[in-house]
């Protein structure tokens, strides 16, 4: 009887260990101690001990055919935790808005931006939408609103560090914003960036 009980007790850790194992459809390369994993249409992150630290979810960013020459969501093949931040999206009225979660899966920057880059050296580029009320259409009895966006720089807390370029006019509709507006920028150094403005000219900023 004692041998039977001992055998059962010894087997328990192995049973628990087996239950913790998960199968995934795709496992990305490890970066900064975290690895993105995919199951069906959901993604999550495991740490370097194999624990699933960010549970599988459907709002992380990936592209089967990423445009690697672009800064922003279109250039991302699979989710990445950069500087402890990963991009998420939320759709409203057919338009995607982007924000960030931390390494525990908590939303730390609300998805309110039309496009964002991954973080690097504590900074991320983002496209911030602004609206301006121009008055009221007396015939229709509705307010007239004009939309524009600016290219900005965020820190890891979601604070705007600097307004870089804008305003750019934009029509806020599902048809016009099928794809995120491009972030036309190039990092020239850790604290130096060039951004294309509304005039089509490039400006260099020292941050």
Coordinates of C-alpha atoms in Angstrom, one line a residue:
X1 CA 0.0 0.0 0.0
X2 CA 2.8 2.4 0.9
X3 CA 4.5 1.7 -2.4
X4 CA 1.3 2.4 -4.2
X5 CA 0.8 5.8 -2.5
X6 CA 4.4 6.7 -3.0
X7 CA 4.1 5.9 -6.7
X8 CA 1.0 8.1 -7.0
X9 CA 2.7 11.0 -5.3
X10 CA 5.7 10.8 -7.5
X11 CA 3.6 10.7 -10.6
X12 CA 1.6 13.9 -9.7
X13 CA 4.3 16.4 -10.7
X14 CA 4.7 14.7 -14.1
X15 CA 0.9 14.8 -14.7
X16 CA 0.8 18.5 -13.8
X17 CA 3.8 19.2 -16.0
X18 CA 2.2 17.4 -19.0
X19 CA -1.0 19.5 -18.5
X20 CA 1.0 22.7 -18.7
X21 CA 2.4 21.9 -22.1
X22 CA 0.7 23.6 -25.0
X23 CA 0.9 23.0 -28.8
X24 CA 1.0 26.0 -31.1
X25 CA 0.7 26.4 -34.8
X26 CA 3.7 28.8 -34.9
X27 CA 6.5 29.8 -32.6
X28 CA 8.5 32.9 -33.5
X29 CA 12.1 33.7 -32.7
X30 CA 12.9 34.6 -29.2
X31 CA 13.5 38.3 -28.7
X32 CA 14.4 40.1 -25.5
X33 CA 13.5 37.1 -23.4
X34 CA 10.0 36.6 -24.9
X35 CA 8.7 34.5 -27.8
X36 CA 5.4 35.1 -29.7
X37 CA 3.3 31.9 -30.2
X38 CA 0.3 31.4 -32.4
X39 CA -2.7 29.1 -32.1
X40 CA -5.4 29.5 -34.8
X41 CA -6.0 33.3 -35.1
X42 CA -4.7 34.1 -31.6
X43 CA -1.2 35.1 -30.4
X44 CA 0.4 35.2 -27.0
X45 CA 3.9 35.3 -25.4
X46 CA 6.0 32.8 -23.6
X47 CA 9.0 33.8 -21.5
X48 CA 12.4 32.1 -21.4
X49 CA 11.2 29.6 -18.9
X50 CA 8.4 28.4 -21.3
X51 CA 5.5 30.0 -19.2
X52 CA 2.7 31.6 -21.2
X53 CA 3.0 35.1 -19.6
X54 CA 0.6 36.8 -22.1
X55 CA -2.4 34.6 -22.7
X56 CA -3.5 33.9 -26.3
X57 CA -5.6 36.9 -27.6
X58 CA -6.9 38.1 -30.9
X59 CA -5.7 41.8 -30.9
X60 CA -2.0 41.4 -31.3
X61 CA -0.5 42.5 -34.6
X62 CA 0.8 40.2 -37.3
X63 CA 1.0 40.1 -41.1
X64 CA 1.5 37.1 -43.4
X65 CA 3.2 39.3 -45.9
X66 CA 4.7 42.2 -44.0
X67 CA 6.0 45.3 -45.8
X68 CA 9.4 45.2 -44.1
X69 CA 10.4 48.6 -45.6
X70 CA 7.6 50.4 -43.7
X71 CA 7.6 51.7 -40.2
X72 CA 4.4 50.8 -38.4
X73 CA 2.0 48.0 -38.2
X74 CA 2.2 47.0 -41.9
X75 CA 5.9 46.0 -41.5
X76 CA 5.3 43.6 -38.6
X77 CA 5.4 39.9 -39.3
X78 CA 4.5 38.6 -35.8
X79 CA 3.9 40.2 -32.4
X80 CA 7.0 41.5 -30.6
X81 CA 7.6 42.7 -27.1
X82 CA 10.0 45.6 -27.5
X83 CA 11.0 47.6 -24.5
X84 CA 8.3 45.6 -22.6
X85 CA 5.6 46.8 -25.0
X86 CA 3.6 45.0 -27.7
X87 CA 1.2 46.5 -30.2
X88 CA -2.5 45.8 -30.0
X89 CA -5.5 46.9 -32.1
X90 CA -9.1 47.8 -31.6
X91 CA -11.7 48.3 -34.3
X92 CA -14.3 51.0 -34.2
X93 CA -16.7 51.6 -37.1
X94 CA -14.5 49.5 -39.3
X95 CA -11.3 51.5 -38.5
X96 CA -8.4 50.0 -36.7
X97 CA -6.8 51.9 -33.8
X98 CA -3.6 50.9 -32.1
X99 CA -2.1 50.9 -28.6
X100 CA 0.2 48.8 -26.4
X101 CA 0.2 46.2 -23.7
X102 CA 3.0 45.4 -21.3
X103 CA 4.7 42.0 -20.6
X104 CA 1.8 40.9 -18.4
X105 CA -0.8 41.6 -21.0
X106 CA -2.1 44.8 -19.3
X107 CA -3.1 47.7 -21.6
X108 CA -0.7 50.5 -20.8
X109 CA -1.4 52.7 -23.8
X110 CA -4.9 52.8 -25.0
X111 CA -5.6 52.0 -28.7
X112 CA -6.4 55.5 -30.0
X113 CA -3.7 55.8 -32.7
X114 CA -4.1 55.3 -36.5
X115 CA -0.6 53.7 -36.7
X116 CA 2.3 53.0 -34.4
X117 CA 5.8 51.6 -34.5
X118 CA 7.4 49.2 -32.1
X119 CA 9.2 50.8 -29.2
X120 CA 13.0 51.3 -29.4
X121 CA 15.1 52.9 -26.8
X122 CA 12.0 53.9 -24.9
X123 CA 10.3 55.7 -27.8
X124 CA 7.7 54.9 -30.4
X125 CA 6.3 56.8 -33.4
X126 CA 2.5 57.2 -33.6
X127 CA -0.1 58.8 -35.8
X128 CA -2.5 60.8 -33.6
X129 CA -6.0 61.7 -34.9
X130 CA -7.4 65.1 -34.1
X131 CA -10.8 66.5 -34.9
X132 CA -11.9 70.1 -35.3
X133 CA -15.5 71.2 -35.1
X134 CA -16.2 73.7 -37.9
X135 CA -19.7 74.6 -37.0
X136 CA -23.2 73.3 -37.9
X137 CA -24.8 72.4 -41.2
X138 CA -28.1 74.2 -40.8
X139 CA -29.8 72.2 -43.6
X140 CA -28.9 68.8 -42.1
X141 CA -28.9 70.0 -38.5
X142 CA -25.5 68.2 -38.0
X143 CA -22.2 69.4 -36.8
X144 CA -19.4 69.7 -39.4
X145 CA -16.2 68.0 -38.3
X146 CA -12.8 68.1 -40.0
X147 CA -10.2 65.5 -39.2
X148 CA -6.4 65.6 -39.4
X149 CA -3.5 63.7 -37.9
X150 CA 0.0 64.4 -36.6
X151 CA 3.1 62.2 -36.4
X152 CA 4.2 62.2 -32.8
X153 CA 6.7 60.5 -30.5
X154 CA 5.5 58.6 -27.4
X155 CA 7.3 57.4 -24.3
X156 CA 6.6 54.0 -22.6
X157 CA 3.9 55.6 -20.4
X158 CA 2.0 56.9 -23.4
X159 CA 3.0 60.5 -22.9
X160 CA 3.6 62.6 -26.1
X161 CA 7.3 63.5 -26.0
X162 CA 7.2 65.5 -29.2
X163 CA 4.9 66.5 -32.1
X164 CA 7.0 65.9 -35.2
X165 CA 5.0 66.6 -38.4
X166 CA 1.5 67.6 -39.4
X167 CA -1.3 68.3 -39.7
X168 CA -2.2 65.9 -42.5
X169 CA -5.8 65.9 -43.7
X170 CA -7.6 62.6 -43.5
X171 CA -11.1 61.3 -44.1
X172 CA -12.2 59.1 -41.2
X173 CA -14.1 56.3 -42.9
X174 CA -13.9 52.5 -43.3
X175 CA -13.3 53.0 -47.0
X176 CA -10.6 55.6 -46.7
X177 CA -8.8 53.9 -43.8
X178 CA -8.6 50.3 -44.9
X179 CA -4.9 50.5 -44.3
X180 CA -3.2 52.5 -41.6
X181 CA -1.7 55.8 -42.8
X182 CA 2.0 55.5 -43.4
X183 CA 4.6 56.7 -40.9
X184 CA 7.1 58.4 -43.3
X185 CA 10.1 58.5 -41.0
X186 CA 13.7 57.2 -40.9
X187 CA 15.8 56.8 -37.8
X188 CA 19.2 58.3 -38.5
X189 CA 20.6 57.6 -35.0
X190 CA 19.3 56.7 -31.5
X191 CA 18.2 60.3 -31.0
X192 CA 18.0 61.6 -34.5
X193 CA 15.0 61.1 -36.8
X194 CA 13.9 62.4 -40.2
X195 CA 10.2 62.8 -40.9
X196 CA 8.3 63.6 -44.1
X197 CA 5.9 66.5 -43.6
X198 CA 2.7 67.6 -45.4
X199 CA 4.7 69.6 -47.9
X200 CA 6.6 66.5 -49.0
X201 CA 9.8 67.7 -47.6
X202 CA 11.9 65.8 -45.0
X203 CA 12.9 67.4 -41.7
X204 CA 15.6 66.2 -39.3
X205 CA 14.9 66.2 -35.6
X206 CA 17.3 65.8 -32.7
X207 CA 15.4 64.4 -29.8

